[in-house]
């Protein structure tokens, strides 16, 4: 991104970030009132912990293979939080050294909430007895070491578009694993996925609001950023996911196929998220923008229909893949 554009971005970020305390208190929960992973797990200091673990394992025994695989993939995605925090810390306008009371506070407070997700799911899977934890941990370490390539650069506009999209995508997938857990007779796991899903929705609302505020002051540039992100396609944060002996990214493809087969996160969800963002940000009715932005707006408004036509032609592999993560 060139210097002049970077300077403009910085100015907008300072403007949008003026009310950071308000944004933090509106979209994040006070730490002392927030749920913690332990609230949903057997207490090992209690005498009945062995019975509780046994019941937990019994309630996981009949969870289908693909379902466990998706839960593991979701967990690893959450556990790669260091990648997301360090990436956001480097975005233009997020300056922890010279402006420690600015956007870096948001990034840290958001990370602190997110950290509970991987923590809770990891502990649950460990207790479930269904998972080869070592193989899962190897994948987690690989994913953090490999990082990601989300095409946002250091641009706050592209990054907030990305996080708006991503928080909605994780809301959908955790919500669906919650519904399925109930269907498979595991209300406890359903509750766990449900509380995580509601965090993701709160975060989505925050990032959508940041974008909305940017749109008010810099609509042309925001539209160009959105156009660029959608042309590149929003890649999932775990797109480099792998296992021992598997090429980088190949495990992600299998994980994503399993999610499609189960209906936890599908191409259709991708399109619906895009549609919901176009409505939410009122992209179709944006006026007084430059010519390039007008073209971007029109491209974006026509995109969902185009993606639907392509989606009709793509087929999900029926053949199940054998993950090293599952015993
Ligand atoms: Fe999360
Ligand atoms: Fe999230």
mmCIF file of C-alpha atoms and ligand atoms in Angstrom:
data_model
loop_
_atom_site.group_PDB
_atom_site.id
_atom_site.type_symbol
_atom_site.label_atom_id
_atom_site.label_comp_id
_atom_site.label_asym_id
_atom_site.label_seq_id
_atom_site.Cartn_x
_atom_site.Cartn_y
_atom_site.Cartn_z
ATOM 1 C CA UNK A 1 0.000 0.000 0.000
ATOM 2 C CA UNK A 2 1.493 3.369 -0.990
ATOM 3 C CA UNK A 3 2.390 6.056 1.537
ATOM 4 C CA UNK A 4 -0.402 8.482 0.698
ATOM 5 C CA UNK A 5 -3.045 5.773 0.966
ATOM 6 C CA UNK A 6 -1.520 4.502 4.214
ATOM 7 C CA UNK A 7 -1.701 7.999 5.684
ATOM 8 C CA UNK A 8 -5.383 8.206 4.776
ATOM 9 C CA UNK A 9 -6.053 4.825 6.336
ATOM 10 C CA UNK A 10 -4.312 5.915 9.507
ATOM 11 C CA UNK A 11 -6.452 9.019 9.710
ATOM 12 C CA UNK A 12 -9.668 7.035 9.274
ATOM 13 C CA UNK A 13 -8.557 4.472 11.873
ATOM 14 C CA UNK A 14 -7.892 7.258 14.360
ATOM 15 C CA UNK A 15 -11.318 8.706 13.632
ATOM 16 C CA UNK A 16 -13.158 5.379 13.985
ATOM 17 C CA UNK A 17 -11.064 4.466 17.036
ATOM 18 C CA UNK A 18 -11.890 7.668 18.932
ATOM 19 C CA UNK A 19 -14.642 5.866 20.763
ATOM 20 C CA UNK A 20 -12.722 2.687 21.500
ATOM 21 C CA UNK A 21 -13.865 2.418 25.123
ATOM 22 C CA UNK A 22 -17.453 2.595 23.952
ATOM 23 C CA UNK A 23 -16.826 -0.057 21.329
ATOM 24 C CA UNK A 24 -15.081 -2.371 23.780
ATOM 25 C CA UNK A 25 -17.831 -2.091 26.376
ATOM 26 C CA UNK A 26 -20.539 -2.532 23.771
ATOM 27 C CA UNK A 27 -19.107 -5.559 21.980
ATOM 28 C CA UNK A 28 -16.938 -7.367 24.531
ATOM 29 C CA UNK A 29 -17.926 -8.635 27.952
ATOM 30 C CA UNK A 30 -16.342 -7.629 31.271
ATOM 31 C CA UNK A 31 -13.795 -10.337 32.081
ATOM 32 C CA UNK A 32 -15.129 -11.099 35.544
ATOM 33 C CA UNK A 33 -18.628 -11.688 34.217
ATOM 34 C CA UNK A 34 -17.594 -13.723 31.204
ATOM 35 C CA UNK A 35 -17.926 -17.502 31.003
ATOM 36 C CA UNK A 36 -14.722 -19.505 31.302
ATOM 37 C CA UNK A 37 -13.909 -22.954 29.878
ATOM 38 C CA UNK A 38 -13.981 -24.493 33.346
ATOM 39 C CA UNK A 39 -17.673 -23.590 33.718
ATOM 40 C CA UNK A 40 -18.438 -26.292 31.141
ATOM 41 C CA UNK A 41 -16.023 -29.023 32.156
ATOM 42 C CA UNK A 42 -15.793 -31.689 34.853
ATOM 43 C CA UNK A 43 -14.119 -30.399 38.007
ATOM 44 C CA UNK A 44 -11.122 -32.579 38.799
ATOM 45 C CA UNK A 45 -10.969 -31.368 42.391
ATOM 46 C CA UNK A 46 -14.370 -32.933 43.076
ATOM 47 C CA UNK A 47 -14.824 -36.521 44.109
ATOM 48 C CA UNK A 48 -17.291 -37.338 41.344
ATOM 49 C CA UNK A 49 -14.993 -36.233 38.518
ATOM 50 C CA UNK A 50 -14.440 -39.801 37.321
ATOM 51 C CA UNK A 51 -18.185 -40.313 36.904
ATOM 52 C CA UNK A 52 -18.496 -37.015 35.092
ATOM 53 C CA UNK A 53 -15.709 -37.907 32.666
ATOM 54 C CA UNK A 54 -17.277 -41.295 32.093
ATOM 55 C CA UNK A 55 -20.616 -39.715 31.254
ATOM 56 C CA UNK A 56 -18.881 -37.230 28.971
ATOM 57 C CA UNK A 57 -17.151 -40.063 27.136
ATOM 58 C CA UNK A 58 -20.369 -42.015 26.821
ATOM 59 C CA UNK A 59 -22.105 -38.998 25.296
ATOM 60 C CA UNK A 60 -19.308 -38.737 22.701
ATOM 61 C CA UNK A 61 -19.160 -42.419 21.768
ATOM 62 C CA UNK A 62 -21.720 -42.224 18.981
ATOM 63 C CA UNK A 63 -20.727 -38.905 17.451
ATOM 64 C CA UNK A 64 -20.142 -39.564 13.725
ATOM 65 C CA UNK A 65 -16.650 -39.583 12.256
ATOM 66 C CA UNK A 66 -17.096 -36.472 10.099
ATOM 67 C CA UNK A 67 -18.556 -34.628 13.061
ATOM 68 C CA UNK A 68 -15.504 -35.329 15.239
ATOM 69 C CA UNK A 69 -13.245 -34.332 12.343
ATOM 70 C CA UNK A 70 -15.047 -31.012 11.950
ATOM 71 C CA UNK A 71 -14.904 -30.359 15.688
ATOM 72 C CA UNK A 72 -11.156 -30.998 15.645
ATOM 73 C CA UNK A 73 -10.658 -28.728 12.623
ATOM 74 C CA UNK A 74 -12.692 -26.005 14.333
ATOM 75 C CA UNK A 75 -10.618 -26.403 17.477
ATOM 76 C CA UNK A 76 -7.309 -26.160 15.631
ATOM 77 C CA UNK A 77 -8.613 -23.086 13.807
ATOM 78 C CA UNK A 78 -9.364 -21.477 17.175
ATOM 79 C CA UNK A 79 -6.017 -22.563 18.597
ATOM 80 C CA UNK A 80 -4.134 -20.721 15.860
ATOM 81 C CA UNK A 81 -5.123 -17.482 17.591
ATOM 82 C CA UNK A 82 -1.482 -16.316 17.890
ATOM 83 C CA UNK A 83 -1.486 -15.979 14.098
ATOM 84 C CA UNK A 84 -4.583 -13.790 14.133
ATOM 85 C CA UNK A 85 -3.493 -11.578 17.005
ATOM 86 C CA UNK A 86 -0.023 -10.986 15.632
ATOM 87 C CA UNK A 87 -1.470 -10.259 12.189
ATOM 88 C CA UNK A 88 -3.977 -7.709 13.489
ATOM 89 C CA UNK A 89 -1.319 -6.059 15.659
ATOM 90 C CA UNK A 90 0.533 -5.133 12.459
ATOM 91 C CA UNK A 91 -2.433 -3.521 10.697
ATOM 92 C CA UNK A 92 -2.143 0.199 9.889
ATOM 93 C CA UNK A 93 -3.552 2.189 12.792
ATOM 94 C CA UNK A 94 -3.015 -0.544 15.379
ATOM 95 C CA UNK A 95 0.009 0.778 17.182
ATOM 96 C CA UNK A 96 0.884 -0.820 20.502
ATOM 97 C CA UNK A 97 4.103 1.130 20.956
ATOM 98 C CA UNK A 98 3.190 4.754 20.301
ATOM 99 C CA UNK A 99 -0.517 4.505 20.971
ATOM 100 C CA UNK A 100 -1.072 1.797 23.577
ATOM 101 C CA UNK A 101 -4.558 3.071 24.382
ATOM 102 C CA UNK A 102 -5.650 2.821 20.744
ATOM 103 C CA UNK A 103 -6.690 -0.093 18.532
ATOM 104 C CA UNK A 104 -4.182 -2.487 20.099
ATOM 105 C CA UNK A 105 -6.447 -2.515 23.158
ATOM 106 C CA UNK A 106 -9.296 -3.794 21.038
ATOM 107 C CA UNK A 107 -7.089 -6.450 19.472
ATOM 108 C CA UNK A 108 -5.880 -7.647 22.868
ATOM 109 C CA UNK A 109 -9.330 -7.648 24.482
ATOM 110 C CA UNK A 110 -10.820 -9.481 21.499
ATOM 111 C CA UNK A 111 -7.973 -12.017 21.599
ATOM 112 C CA UNK A 112 -8.572 -12.561 25.310
ATOM 113 C CA UNK A 113 -12.196 -13.511 24.621
ATOM 114 C CA UNK A 114 -11.314 -15.678 21.654
ATOM 115 C CA UNK A 115 -8.668 -17.562 23.606
ATOM 116 C CA UNK A 116 -11.399 -19.295 25.607
ATOM 117 C CA UNK A 117 -12.753 -20.988 22.492
ATOM 118 C CA UNK A 118 -9.776 -23.158 21.647
ATOM 119 C CA UNK A 119 -9.141 -23.749 25.314
ATOM 120 C CA UNK A 120 -12.641 -25.116 25.953
ATOM 121 C CA UNK A 121 -12.874 -27.215 22.787
ATOM 122 C CA UNK A 122 -9.395 -28.638 23.245
ATOM 123 C CA UNK A 123 -10.105 -29.743 26.815
ATOM 124 C CA UNK A 124 -13.437 -31.224 25.810
ATOM 125 C CA UNK A 125 -11.920 -33.212 22.956
ATOM 126 C CA UNK A 126 -9.130 -34.414 25.227
ATOM 127 C CA UNK A 127 -11.681 -35.719 27.724
ATOM 128 C CA UNK A 128 -13.873 -37.249 25.005
ATOM 129 C CA UNK A 129 -11.464 -40.115 24.410
ATOM 130 C CA UNK A 130 -12.257 -40.021 20.685
ATOM 131 C CA UNK A 131 -9.236 -38.041 19.579
ATOM 132 C CA UNK A 132 -5.606 -38.780 18.858
ATOM 133 C CA UNK A 133 -4.515 -35.695 20.747
ATOM 134 C CA UNK A 134 -0.914 -35.904 19.671
ATOM 135 C CA UNK A 135 -1.802 -35.845 15.986
ATOM 136 C CA UNK A 136 -4.126 -32.925 16.630
ATOM 137 C CA UNK A 137 -1.425 -31.052 18.531
ATOM 138 C CA UNK A 138 1.013 -31.638 15.679
ATOM 139 C CA UNK A 139 -1.506 -30.066 13.272
ATOM 140 C CA UNK A 140 -1.980 -27.119 15.620
ATOM 141 C CA UNK A 141 1.742 -26.528 15.867
ATOM 142 C CA UNK A 142 2.075 -26.786 12.082
ATOM 143 C CA UNK A 143 -0.760 -24.338 11.521
ATOM 144 C CA UNK A 144 0.681 -21.729 13.864
ATOM 145 C CA UNK A 145 4.136 -22.188 12.310
ATOM 146 C CA UNK A 146 2.726 -21.969 8.761
ATOM 147 C CA UNK A 147 0.628 -18.859 9.464
ATOM 148 C CA UNK A 148 -1.847 -17.830 6.797
ATOM 149 C CA UNK A 149 -2.153 -15.774 3.657
ATOM 150 C CA UNK A 150 -5.446 -13.910 3.713
ATOM 151 C CA UNK A 151 -4.680 -11.230 1.135
ATOM 152 C CA UNK A 152 -5.467 -8.285 3.384
ATOM 153 C CA UNK A 153 -1.974 -6.801 3.591
ATOM 154 C CA UNK A 154 -1.729 -4.289 6.463
ATOM 155 C CA UNK A 155 -4.881 -2.583 5.273
ATOM 156 C CA UNK A 156 -7.417 -2.024 8.082
ATOM 157 C CA UNK A 157 -10.288 -1.911 5.569
ATOM 158 C CA UNK A 158 -9.455 -5.312 4.109
ATOM 159 C CA UNK A 159 -8.765 -6.733 7.558
ATOM 160 C CA UNK A 160 -12.055 -5.568 9.049
ATOM 161 C CA UNK A 161 -13.905 -6.882 6.009
ATOM 162 C CA UNK A 162 -12.102 -10.168 6.526
ATOM 163 C CA UNK A 163 -12.877 -10.361 10.249
ATOM 164 C CA UNK A 164 -16.536 -9.395 9.660
ATOM 165 C CA UNK A 165 -16.808 -12.272 7.228
ATOM 166 C CA UNK A 166 -14.825 -14.681 9.351
ATOM 167 C CA UNK A 167 -16.668 -14.073 12.602
ATOM 168 C CA UNK A 168 -19.926 -14.736 10.760
ATOM 169 C CA UNK A 169 -18.490 -17.916 9.249
ATOM 170 C CA UNK A 170 -17.369 -19.208 12.652
ATOM 171 C CA UNK A 171 -20.751 -18.274 14.101
ATOM 172 C CA UNK A 172 -22.432 -20.414 11.444
ATOM 173 C CA UNK A 173 -20.144 -23.395 11.958
ATOM 174 C CA UNK A 174 -20.244 -23.404 15.773
ATOM 175 C CA UNK A 175 -24.004 -22.908 15.678
ATOM 176 C CA UNK A 176 -24.403 -25.891 13.373
ATOM 177 C CA UNK A 177 -22.135 -28.141 15.445
ATOM 178 C CA UNK A 178 -24.309 -27.123 18.426
ATOM 179 C CA UNK A 179 -27.499 -28.129 16.626
ATOM 180 C CA UNK A 180 -25.971 -31.405 15.460
ATOM 181 C CA UNK A 181 -24.660 -32.242 18.949
ATOM 182 C CA UNK A 182 -28.205 -32.004 20.235
ATOM 183 C CA UNK A 183 -29.414 -34.169 17.385
ATOM 184 C CA UNK A 184 -26.741 -36.758 18.251
ATOM 185 C CA UNK A 185 -27.922 -36.797 21.868
ATOM 186 C CA UNK A 186 -25.192 -34.648 23.420
ATOM 187 C CA UNK A 187 -26.810 -31.516 24.957
ATOM 188 C CA UNK A 188 -23.652 -30.731 26.942
ATOM 189 C CA UNK A 189 -21.527 -30.392 23.799
ATOM 190 C CA UNK A 190 -24.377 -28.500 22.187
ATOM 191 C CA UNK A 191 -24.212 -25.919 24.963
ATOM 192 C CA UNK A 192 -20.436 -25.605 24.562
ATOM 193 C CA UNK A 193 -20.655 -24.956 20.818
ATOM 194 C CA UNK A 194 -23.586 -22.623 21.447
ATOM 195 C CA UNK A 195 -21.790 -20.298 23.857
ATOM 196 C CA UNK A 196 -18.845 -20.083 21.482
ATOM 197 C CA UNK A 197 -21.187 -19.317 18.580
ATOM 198 C CA UNK A 198 -22.746 -16.448 20.492
ATOM 199 C CA UNK A 199 -19.307 -14.920 21.168
ATOM 200 C CA UNK A 200 -18.602 -15.089 17.446
ATOM 201 C CA UNK A 201 -21.846 -13.271 16.688
ATOM 202 C CA UNK A 202 -20.972 -10.488 19.121
ATOM 203 C CA UNK A 203 -17.560 -10.162 17.494
ATOM 204 C CA UNK A 204 -19.118 -10.141 14.032
ATOM 205 C CA UNK A 205 -21.343 -7.257 15.084
ATOM 206 C CA UNK A 206 -18.303 -5.324 16.254
ATOM 207 C CA UNK A 207 -16.300 -5.767 13.058
ATOM 208 C CA UNK A 208 -19.363 -4.985 10.942
ATOM 209 C CA UNK A 209 -19.796 -1.781 12.913
ATOM 210 C CA UNK A 210 -16.143 -0.805 12.320
ATOM 211 C CA UNK A 211 -16.685 -1.266 8.593
ATOM 212 C CA UNK A 212 -19.947 0.676 8.730
ATOM 213 C CA UNK A 213 -18.156 3.605 10.361
ATOM 214 C CA UNK A 214 -15.419 3.499 7.730
ATOM 215 C CA UNK A 215 -18.078 3.493 5.013
ATOM 216 C CA UNK A 216 -19.471 6.760 6.370
ATOM 217 C CA UNK A 217 -16.174 8.574 5.853
ATOM 218 C CA UNK A 218 -14.436 6.721 3.014
ATOM 219 C CA UNK A 219 -17.012 4.822 0.918
ATOM 220 C CA UNK A 220 -15.037 4.683 -2.342
ATOM 221 C CA UNK A 221 -11.943 3.147 -0.808
ATOM 222 C CA UNK A 222 -13.982 0.716 1.287
ATOM 223 C CA UNK A 223 -15.834 -0.470 -1.805
ATOM 224 C CA UNK A 224 -12.557 -1.007 -3.651
ATOM 225 C CA UNK A 225 -11.230 -2.990 -0.699
ATOM 226 C CA UNK A 226 -14.374 -5.130 -0.559
ATOM 227 C CA UNK A 227 -14.246 -5.705 -4.305
ATOM 228 C CA UNK A 228 -10.624 -6.799 -4.050
ATOM 229 C CA UNK A 229 -11.301 -9.175 -1.135
ATOM 230 C CA UNK A 230 -14.250 -10.806 -2.852
ATOM 231 C CA UNK A 231 -12.397 -11.264 -6.133
ATOM 232 C CA UNK A 232 -9.601 -13.005 -4.239
ATOM 233 C CA UNK A 233 -12.240 -14.930 -2.247
ATOM 234 C CA UNK A 234 -12.224 -14.966 1.523
ATOM 235 C CA UNK A 235 -9.916 -17.807 2.476
ATOM 236 C CA UNK A 236 -10.487 -19.551 5.787
ATOM 237 C CA UNK A 237 -7.877 -18.840 8.465
ATOM 238 C CA UNK A 238 -6.898 -22.528 8.640
ATOM 239 C CA UNK A 239 -6.373 -22.866 4.895
ATOM 240 C CA UNK A 240 -2.814 -24.130 5.446
ATOM 241 C CA UNK A 241 -4.014 -26.948 7.747
ATOM 242 C CA UNK A 242 -1.972 -30.155 7.463
ATOM 243 C CA UNK A 243 -1.059 -33.368 9.258
ATOM 244 C CA UNK A 244 2.216 -35.245 9.469
ATOM 245 C CA UNK A 245 3.141 -36.446 6.006
ATOM 246 C CA UNK A 246 0.375 -34.433 4.333
ATOM 247 C CA UNK A 247 1.045 -31.472 2.060
ATOM 248 C CA UNK A 248 0.304 -28.033 3.505
ATOM 249 C CA UNK A 249 -3.353 -27.197 2.916
ATOM 250 C CA UNK A 250 -4.435 -30.714 1.930
ATOM 251 C CA UNK A 251 -5.846 -31.518 5.357
ATOM 252 C CA UNK A 252 -7.814 -28.290 5.180
ATOM 253 C CA UNK A 253 -9.466 -29.451 1.962
ATOM 254 C CA UNK A 254 -10.538 -32.707 3.648
ATOM 255 C CA UNK A 255 -11.766 -30.839 6.735
ATOM 256 C CA UNK A 256 -13.724 -28.470 4.529
ATOM 257 C CA UNK A 257 -15.251 -31.404 2.590
ATOM 258 C CA UNK A 258 -16.350 -32.996 5.873
ATOM 259 C CA UNK A 259 -17.933 -29.685 6.936
ATOM 260 C CA UNK A 260 -19.789 -29.521 3.594
ATOM 261 C CA UNK A 261 -21.007 -33.114 3.885
ATOM 262 C CA UNK A 262 -22.333 -32.450 7.377
ATOM 263 C CA UNK A 263 -23.804 -29.092 6.398
ATOM 264 C CA UNK A 264 -21.768 -27.334 9.088
ATOM 265 C CA UNK A 265 -20.265 -24.809 6.690
ATOM 266 C CA UNK A 266 -21.048 -24.878 2.986
ATOM 267 C CA UNK A 267 -20.488 -22.874 -0.193
ATOM 268 C CA UNK A 268 -24.031 -21.709 0.245
ATOM 269 C CA UNK A 269 -23.189 -20.288 3.666
ATOM 270 C CA UNK A 270 -20.330 -18.357 2.076
ATOM 271 C CA UNK A 271 -22.749 -16.793 -0.395
ATOM 272 C CA UNK A 272 -25.336 -16.057 2.303
ATOM 273 C CA UNK A 273 -22.727 -14.328 4.450
ATOM 274 C CA UNK A 274 -21.746 -12.169 1.484
ATOM 275 C CA UNK A 275 -25.395 -11.341 0.820
ATOM 276 C CA UNK A 276 -25.998 -10.430 4.457
ATOM 277 C CA UNK A 277 -22.995 -8.092 4.459
ATOM 278 C CA UNK A 278 -24.147 -6.381 1.266
ATOM 279 C CA UNK A 279 -27.518 -5.750 2.903
ATOM 280 C CA UNK A 280 -26.092 -4.740 6.278
ATOM 281 C CA UNK A 281 -23.680 -2.214 4.779
ATOM 282 C CA UNK A 282 -26.306 -1.075 2.247
ATOM 283 C CA UNK A 283 -23.758 -1.484 -0.519
ATOM 284 C CA UNK A 284 -26.365 -1.283 -3.274
ATOM 285 C CA UNK A 285 -27.499 2.219 -2.364
ATOM 286 C CA UNK A 286 -24.091 3.852 -1.897
ATOM 287 C CA UNK A 287 -23.856 7.008 -4.034
ATOM 288 C CA UNK A 288 -21.386 9.879 -4.410
ATOM 289 C CA UNK A 289 -18.399 7.671 -5.023
ATOM 290 C CA UNK A 290 -15.765 7.659 -7.719
ATOM 291 C CA UNK A 291 -16.151 5.790 -10.963
ATOM 292 C CA UNK A 292 -14.016 2.800 -9.962
ATOM 293 C CA UNK A 293 -15.999 2.421 -6.765
ATOM 294 C CA UNK A 294 -19.236 2.521 -8.743
ATOM 295 C CA UNK A 295 -17.961 -0.358 -10.840
ATOM 296 C CA UNK A 296 -16.940 -2.218 -7.695
ATOM 297 C CA UNK A 297 -20.381 -1.684 -6.176
ATOM 298 C CA UNK A 298 -22.102 -3.055 -9.260
ATOM 299 C CA UNK A 299 -19.752 -6.034 -9.426
ATOM 300 C CA UNK A 300 -20.405 -6.812 -5.763
ATOM 301 C CA UNK A 301 -24.159 -6.564 -6.063
ATOM 302 C CA UNK A 302 -24.149 -9.048 -8.942
ATOM 303 C CA UNK A 303 -21.720 -11.422 -7.256
ATOM 304 C CA UNK A 304 -24.056 -13.566 -5.078
ATOM 305 C CA UNK A 305 -26.123 -14.635 -8.084
ATOM 306 C CA UNK A 306 -22.950 -15.493 -9.988
ATOM 307 C CA UNK A 307 -21.554 -17.518 -7.108
ATOM 308 C CA UNK A 308 -24.846 -19.407 -6.784
ATOM 309 C CA UNK A 309 -24.628 -20.494 -10.402
ATOM 310 C CA UNK A 310 -21.090 -21.778 -9.829
ATOM 311 C CA UNK A 311 -22.087 -23.489 -6.560
ATOM 312 C CA UNK A 312 -24.738 -25.511 -8.362
ATOM 313 C CA UNK A 313 -22.032 -27.102 -10.463
ATOM 314 C CA UNK A 314 -19.563 -27.982 -7.685
ATOM 315 C CA UNK A 315 -19.847 -31.305 -5.960
ATOM 316 C CA UNK A 316 -18.539 -32.350 -2.583
ATOM 317 C CA UNK A 317 -16.540 -35.581 -2.542
ATOM 318 C CA UNK A 318 -18.605 -38.346 -0.988
ATOM 319 C CA UNK A 319 -15.588 -40.373 -0.114
ATOM 320 C CA UNK A 320 -14.605 -39.914 3.485
ATOM 321 C CA UNK A 321 -10.984 -39.188 4.275
ATOM 322 C CA UNK A 322 -9.143 -40.817 7.140
ATOM 323 C CA UNK A 323 -7.713 -38.188 9.444
ATOM 324 C CA UNK A 324 -4.749 -39.008 11.680
ATOM 325 C CA UNK A 325 -6.596 -37.086 14.418
ATOM 326 C CA UNK A 326 -9.230 -39.707 15.051
ATOM 327 C CA UNK A 327 -8.695 -42.954 16.870
HETATM 328 FE FE1 LIG B 1 -13.492 -18.116 18.112
HETATM 329 FE FE1 LIG B 2 -14.075 -15.308 16.342
#
